[in-house]
PDB file of C-alpha atoms in Angstrom:
ATOM      1  CA  MET A 104     -10.104   9.985  -3.977  1.00 63.00           C
ATOM      2  CA  PRO A 105      -9.097  13.635  -3.517  1.00 69.00           C
ATOM      3  CA  ARG A 106      -8.798  15.970  -6.475  1.00 82.00           C
ATOM      4  CA  ARG A 107      -5.168  16.797  -7.231  1.00 86.00           C
ATOM      5  CA  GLU A 108      -4.361  20.504  -7.107  1.00 93.00           C
ATOM      6  CA  PRO A 109      -1.710  22.177  -9.293  1.00 94.00           C
ATOM      7  CA  TRP A 110       1.281  23.981  -7.757  1.00 96.00           C
ATOM      8  CA  GLU A 111      -0.232  27.374  -8.539  1.00 96.00           C
ATOM      9  CA  ALA A 112      -3.375  26.555  -6.523  1.00 96.00           C
ATOM     10  CA  LEU A 113      -1.472  26.124  -3.254  1.00 97.00           C
ATOM     11  CA  PRO A 114      -1.667  29.143  -0.930  1.00 97.00           C
ATOM     12  CA  GLU A 115       1.128  31.624  -1.543  1.00 97.00           C
ATOM     13  CA  GLY A 116       2.451  31.170   2.003  1.00 97.00           C
ATOM     14  CA  VAL A 117       2.726  27.419   1.454  1.00 98.00           C
ATOM     15  CA  ARG A 118       4.585  27.839  -1.827  1.00 97.00           C
ATOM     16  CA  ARG A 119       6.989  30.315  -0.239  1.00 97.00           C
ATOM     17  CA  ALA A 120       7.600  27.901   2.634  1.00 98.00           C
ATOM     18  CA  VAL A 121       8.476  25.156   0.146  1.00 97.00           C
ATOM     19  CA  GLU A 122      10.835  27.451  -1.743  1.00 97.00           C
ATOM     20  CA  ARG A 123      12.685  28.280   1.454  1.00 96.00           C
ATOM     21  CA  HIS A 124      13.790  24.636   1.324  1.00 96.00           C
ATOM     22  CA  THR A 125      14.156  24.214  -2.418  1.00 96.00           C
ATOM     23  CA  GLY A 126      14.860  27.588  -3.937  1.00 95.00           C
ATOM     24  CA  PRO A 127      12.575  28.929  -6.696  1.00 96.00           C
ATOM     25  CA  VAL A 128      10.335  26.276  -8.264  1.00 97.00           C
ATOM     26  CA  ARG A 129      10.649  26.354 -12.049  1.00 96.00           C
ATOM     27  CA  SER A 130       8.078  23.677 -12.856  1.00 96.00           C
ATOM     28  CA  ALA A 131       5.869  21.097 -11.181  1.00 96.00           C
ATOM     29  CA  ILE A 132       5.185  17.785 -12.924  1.00 93.00           C
ATOM     30  CA  ALA A 133       2.404  15.605 -11.515  1.00 89.00           C
ATOM     31  CA  PRO A 134       3.113  11.846 -11.334  1.00 85.00           C
ATOM     32  CA  GLU A 135       0.914   9.200 -12.887  1.00 77.00           C
ATOM     33  CA  HIS A 136       0.322   7.417  -9.575  1.00 71.00           C
ATOM     34  CA  GLY A 137      -0.544   8.553  -6.058  1.00 64.00           C
ATOM     35  CA  ARG A 138      -4.219   8.621  -5.153  1.00 71.00           C
ATOM     36  CA  LEU A 139      -4.304   9.979  -1.606  1.00 81.00           C
ATOM     37  CA  SER A 140      -2.568  13.345  -2.026  1.00 93.00           C
ATOM     38  CA  GLU A 141      -4.279  16.596  -2.975  1.00 95.00           C
ATOM     39  CA  PHE A 142      -0.933  17.860  -4.202  1.00 96.00           C
ATOM     40  CA  SER A 143       1.750  15.628  -5.684  1.00 95.00           C
ATOM     41  CA  ALA A 144       4.509  16.716  -8.033  1.00 96.00           C
ATOM     42  CA  ARG A 145       8.147  16.562  -8.998  1.00 96.00           C
ATOM     43  CA  LEU A 146       9.383  20.083  -8.411  1.00 97.00           C
ATOM     44  CA  GLU A 147      12.192  21.241 -10.661  1.00 97.00           C
ATOM     45  CA  THR A 148      14.236  23.842  -8.796  1.00 94.00           C
ATOM     46  CA  GLU A 149      17.556  25.653  -9.159  1.00 87.00           C
ATOM     47  CA  HIS A 150      19.045  23.205  -6.654  1.00 88.00           C
ATOM     48  CA  GLY A 151      17.745  20.083  -8.390  1.00 93.00           C
ATOM     49  CA  PRO A 152      14.516  18.060  -8.342  1.00 96.00           C
ATOM     50  CA  VAL A 153      12.429  17.368  -5.227  1.00 97.00           C
ATOM     51  CA  PHE A 154       9.321  15.237  -4.900  1.00 97.00           C
ATOM     52  CA  CYS A 155       6.576  16.917  -2.872  1.00 97.00           C
ATOM     53  CA  LYS A 156       3.152  15.709  -1.822  1.00 97.00           C
ATOM     54  CA  GLY A 157       0.548  16.763   0.675  1.00 96.00           C
ATOM     55  CA  VAL A 158      -3.043  17.291   1.742  1.00 97.00           C
ATOM     56  CA  ARG A 159      -5.192  19.789   3.554  1.00 97.00           C
ATOM     57  CA  THR A 160      -4.854  19.090   7.257  1.00 97.00           C
ATOM     58  CA  TYR A 161      -8.594  18.512   7.837  1.00 96.00           C
ATOM     59  CA  ARG A 162      -8.845  15.768   5.214  1.00 94.00           C
ATOM     60  CA  PRO A 163      -8.998  12.134   6.408  1.00 91.00           C
ATOM     61  CA  TYR A 164      -6.025  11.406   4.146  1.00 90.00           C
ATOM     62  CA  ALA A 165      -3.856  13.639   6.355  1.00 96.00           C
ATOM     63  CA  SER A 166      -3.484  10.810   8.887  1.00 95.00           C
ATOM     64  CA  GLY A 167      -1.623   8.733   6.299  1.00 95.00           C
ATOM     65  CA  HIS A 168       0.747  11.602   5.527  1.00 97.00           C
ATOM     66  CA  ARG A 169       1.409  12.099   9.243  1.00 97.00           C
ATOM     67  CA  ASN A 170       2.089   8.387   9.594  1.00 97.00           C
ATOM     68  CA  GLU A 171       4.557   8.495   6.709  1.00 97.00           C
ATOM     69  CA  ALA A 172       6.284  11.539   8.183  1.00 97.00           C
ATOM     70  CA  ALA A 173       6.598   9.833  11.578  1.00 97.00           C
ATOM     71  CA  LEU A 174       8.202   6.745  10.046  1.00 97.00           C
ATOM     72  CA  ALA A 175      10.354   8.284   7.329  1.00 96.00           C
ATOM     73  CA  GLY A 176      13.362   8.680   9.593  1.00 95.00           C
ATOM     74  CA  PHE A 177      13.440   4.917  10.186  1.00 97.00           C
ATOM     75  CA  LEU A 178      13.484   4.009   6.476  1.00 98.00           C
ATOM     76  CA  PRO A 179      16.997   3.280   5.159  1.00 97.00           C
ATOM     77  CA  ALA A 180      18.123   4.478   1.743  1.00 96.00           C
ATOM     78  CA  ALA A 181      18.118   0.857   0.549  1.00 97.00           C
ATOM     79  CA  VAL A 182      14.304   0.698   0.701  1.00 98.00           C
ATOM     80  CA  ALA A 183      12.887   4.236   0.350  1.00 98.00           C
ATOM     81  CA  PRO A 184      13.742   7.788  -0.747  1.00 97.00           C
ATOM     82  CA  LEU A 185      14.965  10.117   2.001  1.00 97.00           C
ATOM     83  CA  MET A 186      12.386  12.549   3.400  1.00 98.00           C
ATOM     84  CA  LEU A 187      13.954  16.039   3.400  1.00 97.00           C
ATOM     85  CA  TRP A 188      11.409  18.206   5.209  1.00 97.00           C
ATOM     86  CA  THR A 189       7.807  18.668   6.268  1.00 98.00           C
ATOM     87  CA  ILE A 190       5.724  21.836   6.194  1.00 98.00           C
ATOM     88  CA  GLU A 191       2.454  22.518   7.976  1.00 98.00           C
ATOM     89  CA  ARG A 192       1.062  25.926   7.153  1.00 97.00           C
ATOM     90  CA  ASP A 193      -2.174  27.623   6.100  1.00 97.00           C
ATOM     91  CA  GLY A 194      -4.171  24.412   6.440  1.00 97.00           C
ATOM     92  CA  TRP A 195      -1.775  22.264   4.392  1.00 98.00           C
ATOM     93  CA  LEU A 196       0.625  19.467   5.305  1.00 98.00           C
ATOM     94  CA  LEU A 197       3.403  18.904   2.755  1.00 98.00           C
ATOM     95  CA  LEU A 198       6.239  16.363   2.697  1.00 98.00           C
ATOM     96  CA  GLY A 199       9.386  16.755   0.618  1.00 98.00           C
ATOM     97  CA  PHE A 200      11.540  13.825  -0.553  1.00 98.00           C
ATOM     98  CA  GLU A 201      14.573  13.069  -2.605  1.00 97.00           C
ATOM     99  CA  VAL A 202      13.469  12.088  -6.101  1.00 96.00           C
ATOM    100  CA  ALA A 203      13.467   8.334  -6.705  1.00 93.00           C
ATOM    101  CA  GLU A 204      14.332   7.805 -10.350  1.00 91.00           C
ATOM    102  CA  GLY A 205      12.732   4.848 -12.052  1.00 94.00           C
ATOM    103  CA  GLN A 206       9.579   3.418 -13.536  1.00 95.00           C
ATOM    104  CA  SER A 207       6.607   1.753 -11.881  1.00 96.00           C
ATOM    105  CA  ALA A 208       7.327  -1.938 -11.477  1.00 97.00           C
ATOM    106  CA  SER A 209       5.893  -4.414 -13.949  1.00 98.00           C
ATOM    107  CA  LEU A 210       4.632  -7.546 -12.201  1.00 98.00           C
ATOM    108  CA  ALA A 211       3.649  -9.371 -15.384  1.00 98.00           C
ATOM    109  CA  PRO A 212       4.876 -12.935 -15.921  1.00 98.00           C
ATOM    110  CA  GLY A 213       8.427 -12.876 -17.222  1.00 97.00           C
ATOM    111  CA  SER A 214       9.005  -9.236 -16.268  1.00 98.00           C
ATOM    112  CA  PRO A 215      12.670  -8.386 -15.585  1.00 97.00           C
ATOM    113  CA  ASP A 216      11.426  -6.169 -12.728  1.00 98.00           C
ATOM    114  CA  LEU A 217      10.413  -9.190 -10.628  1.00 98.00           C
ATOM    115  CA  ALA A 218      13.997  -9.805  -9.503  1.00 98.00           C
ATOM    116  CA  ALA A 219      14.411  -6.219  -8.291  1.00 98.00           C
ATOM    117  CA  VAL A 220      11.052  -6.344  -6.491  1.00 98.00           C
ATOM    118  CA  ARG A 221      12.046  -9.579  -4.781  1.00 98.00           C
ATOM    119  CA  ASP A 222      15.363  -8.124  -3.637  1.00 98.00           C
ATOM    120  CA  LEU A 223      13.575  -5.044  -2.297  1.00 98.00           C
ATOM    121  CA  VAL A 224      11.133  -7.099  -0.214  1.00 98.00           C
ATOM    122  CA  VAL A 225      13.940  -9.250   1.164  1.00 98.00           C
ATOM    123  CA  THR A 226      15.853  -6.107   2.158  1.00 98.00           C
ATOM    124  CA  MET A 227      12.750  -4.558   3.740  1.00 98.00           C
ATOM    125  CA  ALA A 228      12.275  -7.591   5.989  1.00 97.00           C
ATOM    126  CA  GLN A 229      15.913  -7.442   7.054  1.00 97.00           C
ATOM    127  CA  GLU A 230      16.146  -3.685   7.569  1.00 98.00           C
ATOM    128  CA  LEU A 231      12.728  -3.052   9.128  1.00 98.00           C
ATOM    129  CA  THR A 232      12.808  -5.792  11.773  1.00 98.00           C
ATOM    130  CA  PRO A 233      12.522  -4.939  14.615  1.00 97.00           C
ATOM    131  CA  CYS A 234       9.768  -2.449  13.952  1.00 97.00           C
ATOM    132  CA  PRO A 235      10.218   1.168  15.110  1.00 93.00           C
ATOM    133  CA  THR A 236       8.066   2.097  18.095  1.00 91.00           C
ATOM    134  CA  ALA A 237       6.452   4.939  16.129  1.00 90.00           C
ATOM    135  CA  ALA A 238       4.574   2.474  13.907  1.00 95.00           C
ATOM    136  CA  ARG A 239       0.850   1.821  14.166  1.00 95.00           C
ATOM    137  CA  ASP A 240      -0.202  -1.752  14.863  1.00 96.00           C
ATOM    138  CA  LEU A 241      -1.989  -3.463  11.982  1.00 97.00           C
ATOM    139  CA  THR A 242      -4.038  -5.565  14.398  1.00 96.00           C
ATOM    140  CA  GLU A 243      -5.562  -2.367  15.789  1.00 95.00           C
ATOM    141  CA  ARG A 244      -6.053  -0.859  12.334  1.00 93.00           C
ATOM    142  CA  TRP A 245      -7.964  -3.890  11.129  1.00 95.00           C
ATOM    143  CA  ALA A 246      -9.861  -4.560  14.359  1.00 92.00           C
ATOM    144  CA  ASN A 247     -13.117  -2.994  13.195  1.00 90.00           C
ATOM    145  CA  ALA A 248     -12.743  -3.441   9.431  1.00 93.00           C
ATOM    146  CA  PRO A 249     -15.849  -5.274   8.129  1.00 94.00           C
ATOM    147  CA  SER A 250     -15.182  -8.565   6.373  1.00 95.00           C
ATOM    148  CA  TRP A 251     -16.710 -12.026   5.841  1.00 96.00           C
ATOM    149  CA  SER A 252     -17.897 -12.127   9.448  1.00 94.00           C
ATOM    150  CA  VAL A 253     -20.272  -9.275   8.618  1.00 93.00           C
ATOM    151  CA  LEU A 254     -21.287 -10.619   5.212  1.00 92.00           C
ATOM    152  CA  TYR A 255     -21.905 -14.046   6.789  1.00 91.00           C
ATOM    153  CA  VAL A 256     -24.863 -12.682   8.773  1.00 92.00           C
ATOM    154  CA  ASN A 257     -26.806 -11.917   5.595  1.00 91.00           C
ATOM    155  CA  PRO A 258     -24.872 -12.951   2.461  1.00 93.00           C
ATOM    156  CA  PRO A 259     -25.713 -10.738  -0.553  1.00 93.00           C
ATOM    157  CA  GLY A 260     -27.458 -12.531  -3.367  1.00 92.00           C
ATOM    158  CA  ASP A 261     -24.922 -11.287  -5.937  1.00 94.00           C
ATOM    159  CA  LEU A 262     -21.977 -12.768  -4.051  1.00 96.00           C
ATOM    160  CA  ASP A 263     -19.628 -14.992  -6.032  1.00 96.00           C
ATOM    161  CA  PRO A 264     -21.265 -18.463  -6.030  1.00 97.00           C
ATOM    162  CA  TRP A 265     -18.247 -20.187  -4.454  1.00 97.00           C
ATOM    163  CA  ALA A 266     -17.964 -17.467  -1.802  1.00 97.00           C
ATOM    164  CA  TYR A 267     -21.699 -17.738  -1.112  1.00 96.00           C
ATOM    165  CA  GLU A 268     -21.411 -21.486  -0.496  1.00 96.00           C
ATOM    166  CA  ASN A 269     -18.271 -21.092   1.640  1.00 97.00           C
ATOM    167  CA  VAL A 270     -18.882 -17.822   3.469  1.00 96.00           C
ATOM    168  CA  ASP A 271     -19.022 -19.669   6.798  1.00 96.00           C
ATOM    169  CA  THR A 272     -15.598 -21.218   6.149  1.00 97.00           C
ATOM    170  CA  LEU A 273     -14.153 -17.859   5.088  1.00 97.00           C
ATOM    171  CA  ALA A 274     -15.558 -16.152   8.184  1.00 97.00           C
ATOM    172  CA  ALA A 275     -14.164 -18.872  10.461  1.00 97.00           C
ATOM    173  CA  LEU A 276     -10.709 -18.636   8.854  1.00 97.00           C
ATOM    174  CA  GLU A 277     -10.440 -14.873   9.148  1.00 96.00           C
ATOM    175  CA  ARG A 278     -11.438 -14.935  12.811  1.00 96.00           C
ATOM    176  CA  ARG A 279      -8.347 -17.057  13.550  1.00 97.00           C
ATOM    177  CA  LEU A 280      -5.925 -14.710  11.780  1.00 97.00           C
ATOM    178  CA  SER A 281      -3.141 -13.233  13.902  1.00 97.00           C
ATOM    179  CA  LEU A 282      -1.296 -10.184  12.611  1.00 97.00           C
ATOM    180  CA  ALA A 283       1.110 -10.031  15.522  1.00 96.00           C
ATOM    181  CA  GLY A 284       4.669  -9.319  14.487  1.00 97.00           C
ATOM    182  CA  ASN A 285       7.628  -7.004  14.841  1.00 97.00           C
ATOM    183  CA  THR A 286       8.265  -5.833  11.287  1.00 98.00           C
ATOM    184  CA  LEU A 287       7.417  -2.499   9.699  1.00 98.00           C
ATOM    185  CA  ALA A 288       5.334  -3.541   6.695  1.00 98.00           C
ATOM    186  CA  HIS A 289       4.537  -1.200   3.799  1.00 98.00           C
ATOM    187  CA  VAL A 290       1.072  -2.802   3.383  1.00 96.00           C
ATOM    188  CA  ASP A 291       0.462  -1.359  -0.102  1.00 95.00           C
ATOM    189  CA  LEU A 292       3.123  -2.654  -2.481  1.00 96.00           C
ATOM    190  CA  ASN A 293       1.177  -2.124  -5.672  1.00 95.00           C
ATOM    191  CA  PRO A 294       3.189  -1.489  -8.866  1.00 95.00           C
ATOM    192  CA  GLY A 295       2.756   2.273  -8.592  1.00 93.00           C
ATOM    193  CA  ASN A 296       4.424   2.255  -5.185  1.00 95.00           C
ATOM    194  CA  VAL A 297       7.507   0.333  -6.344  1.00 97.00           C
ATOM    195  CA  LEU A 298       9.939   2.224  -8.578  1.00 97.00           C
ATOM    196  CA  VAL A 299      12.478   0.167 -10.486  1.00 98.00           C
ATOM    197  CA  ASN A 300      15.713   1.626 -11.831  1.00 96.00           C
ATOM    198  CA  GLY A 301      17.667  -1.099 -13.594  1.00 93.00           C
ATOM    199  CA  THR A 302      18.251  -3.862 -11.051  1.00 95.00           C
ATOM    200  CA  HIS A 303      17.340  -1.730  -8.029  1.00 97.00           C
ATOM    201  CA  ALA A 304      13.904  -0.921  -6.618  1.00 98.00           C
ATOM    202  CA  LEU A 305      12.569   1.433  -3.939  1.00 98.00           C
ATOM    203  CA  ALA A 306       9.205   1.567  -2.188  1.00 98.00           C
ATOM    204  CA  VAL A 307       7.385   4.906  -2.019  1.00 97.00           C
ATOM    205  CA  ASP A 308       4.144   6.114  -0.369  1.00 96.00           C
ATOM    206  CA  TRP A 309       4.425   4.622   3.123  1.00 97.00           C
ATOM    207  CA  ALA A 310       1.132   6.125   4.317  1.00 96.00           C
ATOM    208  CA  TRP A 311      -0.332   2.764   5.384  1.00 96.00           C
ATOM    209  CA  ALA A 312       2.867   1.334   6.899  1.00 98.00           C
ATOM    210  CA  SER A 313       2.169  -0.624  10.094  1.00 98.00           C
ATOM    211  CA  ARG A 314       3.632  -3.098  12.529  1.00 98.00           C
ATOM    212  CA  GLY A 315       2.851  -6.669  11.484  1.00 98.00           C
ATOM    213  CA  PRO A 316       4.260 -10.092  10.653  1.00 98.00           C
ATOM    214  CA  VAL A 317       7.372 -10.331   8.511  1.00 98.00           C
ATOM    215  CA  TRP A 318       5.507 -12.279   5.808  1.00 98.00           C
ATOM    216  CA  LEU A 319       2.884  -9.563   5.304  1.00 98.00           C
ATOM    217  CA  ASP A 320       4.334  -7.603   2.370  1.00 98.00           C
ATOM    218  CA  PRO A 321       5.233 -10.658   0.261  1.00 98.00           C
ATOM    219  CA  ALA A 322       1.756 -12.039   0.978  1.00 98.00           C
ATOM    220  CA  TYR A 323       0.197  -8.835  -0.325  1.00 97.00           C
ATOM    221  CA  LEU A 324       2.366  -9.140  -3.407  1.00 98.00           C
ATOM    222  CA  VAL A 325       0.891 -12.566  -4.152  1.00 98.00           C
ATOM    223  CA  THR A 326      -2.458 -10.871  -4.808  1.00 98.00           C
ATOM    224  CA  ARG A 327      -0.794  -8.257  -7.012  1.00 97.00           C
ATOM    225  CA  LEU A 328       0.980 -10.951  -9.021  1.00 98.00           C
ATOM    226  CA  ILE A 329      -2.312 -12.788  -9.544  1.00 98.00           C
ATOM    227  CA  ALA A 330      -3.892  -9.504 -10.665  1.00 97.00           C
ATOM    228  CA  HIS A 331      -1.148  -9.154 -13.287  1.00 97.00           C
ATOM    229  CA  GLY A 332      -1.561 -12.588 -14.820  1.00 97.00           C
ATOM    230  CA  HIS A 333       0.179 -15.118 -12.559  1.00 98.00           C
ATOM    231  CA  PRO A 334      -1.844 -18.194 -11.556  1.00 97.00           C
ATOM    232  CA  PRO A 335      -1.984 -18.515  -7.746  1.00 97.00           C
ATOM    233  CA  LYS A 336       0.446 -21.465  -7.743  1.00 97.00           C
ATOM    234  CA  GLU A 337       3.046 -19.507  -9.712  1.00 98.00           C
ATOM    235  CA  ALA A 338       2.507 -16.358  -7.637  1.00 98.00           C
ATOM    236  CA  GLU A 339       3.172 -18.330  -4.458  1.00 98.00           C
ATOM    237  CA  ALA A 340       6.201 -20.016  -6.012  1.00 98.00           C
ATOM    238  CA  TRP A 341       7.694 -16.571  -6.685  1.00 98.00           C
ATOM    239  CA  ALA A 342       6.873 -15.400  -3.156  1.00 98.00           C
ATOM    240  CA  ARG A 343       8.543 -18.484  -1.661  1.00 98.00           C
ATOM    241  CA  THR A 344      11.882 -17.256  -2.976  1.00 98.00           C
ATOM    242  CA  ILE A 345      11.505 -14.614  -0.233  1.00 98.00           C
ATOM    243  CA  PRO A 346      12.599 -16.184   3.082  1.00 98.00           C
ATOM    244  CA  ALA A 347       9.952 -14.378   5.155  1.00 97.00           C
ATOM    245  CA  PHE A 348       7.143 -15.789   3.023  1.00 98.00           C
ATOM    246  CA  ALA A 349       8.701 -19.245   2.784  1.00 98.00           C
ATOM    247  CA  ALA A 350       8.783 -19.441   6.592  1.00 97.00           C
ATOM    248  CA  ALA A 351       5.110 -18.471   7.018  1.00 98.00           C
ATOM    249  CA  SER A 352       2.725 -21.229   8.043  1.00 97.00           C
ATOM    250  CA  ASP A 353       0.017 -22.467   5.687  1.00 97.00           C
ATOM    251  CA  ASP A 354      -2.564 -21.514   8.302  1.00 97.00           C
ATOM    252  CA  ASP A 355      -1.329 -17.912   8.465  1.00 97.00           C
ATOM    253  CA  LEU A 356      -1.414 -17.508   4.700  1.00 98.00           C
ATOM    254  CA  THR A 357      -4.840 -19.100   4.259  1.00 98.00           C
ATOM    255  CA  GLN A 358      -6.336 -17.022   7.055  1.00 98.00           C
ATOM    256  CA  PHE A 359      -4.754 -13.864   5.624  1.00 98.00           C
ATOM    257  CA  ALA A 360      -6.104 -14.588   2.139  1.00 98.00           C
ATOM    258  CA  ALA A 361      -9.569 -15.109   3.603  1.00 98.00           C
ATOM    259  CA  ARG A 362      -9.440 -11.886   5.622  1.00 97.00           C
ATOM    260  CA  LEU A 363      -8.118  -9.790   2.765  1.00 97.00           C
ATOM    261  CA  SER A 364     -10.724 -11.098   0.337  1.00 97.00           C
ATOM    262  CA  GLY A 365     -13.494 -10.350   2.825  1.00 97.00           C
ATOM    263  CA  MET A 366     -12.362  -6.792   3.482  1.00 96.00           C
ATOM    264  CA  TRP A 367     -12.059  -6.021  -0.210  1.00 96.00           C
ATOM    265  CA  GLU A 368     -15.418  -7.669  -0.905  1.00 96.00           C
ATOM    266  CA  PHE A 369     -16.991  -5.394   1.682  1.00 94.00           C
ATOM    267  CA  VAL A 370     -15.258  -2.343   0.170  1.00 94.00           C
ATOM    268  CA  THR A 371     -16.818  -3.092  -3.231  1.00 94.00           C
ATOM    269  CA  ARG A 372     -20.230  -2.574  -1.608  1.00 93.00           C
ATOM    270  CA  THR A 373     -19.471   0.927  -0.326  1.00 91.00           C
ATOM    271  CA  PRO A 374     -20.701   4.009  -2.220  1.00 88.00           C
ATOM    272  CA  LYS A 375     -17.262   5.286  -3.266  1.00 81.00           C
ATOM    273  CA  ALA A 376     -15.801   1.974  -4.427  1.00 85.00           C
ATOM    274  CA  GLY A 377     -14.219   2.057  -7.867  1.00 82.00           C
ATOM    275  CA  PRO A 378     -13.577  -0.731 -10.399  1.00 83.00           C
ATOM    276  CA  MET A 379     -10.162  -1.473  -8.844  1.00 87.00           C
ATOM    277  CA  ALA A 380     -11.890  -2.579  -5.627  1.00 91.00           C
ATOM    278  CA  ARG A 381     -13.842  -5.229  -7.524  1.00 93.00           C
ATOM    279  CA  GLN A 382     -10.690  -6.511  -9.198  1.00 94.00           C
ATOM    280  CA  LEU A 383      -8.814  -6.746  -5.898  1.00 94.00           C
ATOM    281  CA  ALA A 384     -11.706  -8.534  -4.205  1.00 96.00           C
ATOM    282  CA  ASP A 385     -11.902 -11.079  -7.027  1.00 97.00           C
ATOM    283  CA  VAL A 386      -8.135 -11.627  -7.017  1.00 97.00           C
ATOM    284  CA  ALA A 387      -7.980 -12.135  -3.246  1.00 97.00           C
ATOM    285  CA  LEU A 388     -10.928 -14.543  -3.392  1.00 98.00           C
ATOM    286  CA  ASN A 389      -9.171 -16.456  -6.163  1.00 98.00           C
ATOM    287  CA  TRP A 390      -6.136 -16.854  -3.906  1.00 98.00           C
ATOM    288  CA  ALA A 391      -8.232 -17.779  -0.866  1.00 98.00           C
ATOM    289  CA  ARG A 392     -10.089 -20.429  -2.882  1.00 98.00           C
ATOM    290  CA  TYR A 393      -6.813 -21.871  -4.162  1.00 98.00           C
ATOM    291  CA  ARG A 394      -5.493 -22.154  -0.636  1.00 97.00           C
ATOM    292  CA  ILE A 395      -8.679 -23.591   0.859  1.00 97.00           C
ATOM    293  CA  GLU A 396      -9.202 -26.156  -1.878  1.00 95.00           C
ATOM    294  CA  GLY A 397      -5.667 -27.403  -2.195  1.00 81.00           C
ATOM    295  CA  ALA A 398      -2.501 -25.469  -1.423  1.00 57.00           C
ATOM    296  CA  GLY A 399      -3.301 -24.816   2.251  1.00 47.00           C
TER     297      GLY A 399
END
């Protein structure tokens, strides 16, 4: 993950360009979340607060910021904060947004935030279908992502015992997965990317947003719910209150769970993988096993 720079470390020309939009910046407060920006802060200005984030243009993370900038104009106020401006200067790309007030969503069992998160995902499916033409296609993004099909060739000896015994089944399932669809999916609805303010929630950080099936975001949320203490059966029961997920076929969901678990398992074996990668791989495998052995 990139190191986050303070406001004062940005080139003077970049800071002046920001202040032409905002007026003088009085303070810059870094958020708790947001891993893919080299600069990320709530800027307090004489005209009110603005959220600003960005990266150096040569960094690989810049592609996500460009994707978010390309799609921001298609995101209604009911699902995301308004993007106000973009700046590209002196080797930096910065995006400015209205500030979304609220706290990171709690996905724990019994959390009052779950209702707001559900309403947000329902609204996203309604408002972001059909998908804007500017969106990347998730099928293309995932086309070369290693997964169980690669691990199947020579399964690692430290693989989860159930996964080791069923790696052929997992590989066969993921090969049948279709991600065709006409919805703009966020693709990364972790708690840090969902801000809840009372009974209303907004999604932020749309860097990975892509064209895909309408059930994709609620399916991702199943894994996040499991990670925060929900058994797979209960996580799916919550997701089935979302019409897009309820209408998905068992085959689609089982194949998706298999594919996601394989990709995250592969990520855990890369040099820069952190402890979160291991947790996500285990959670996705837990869901895939539940679906293969019973629910699906």
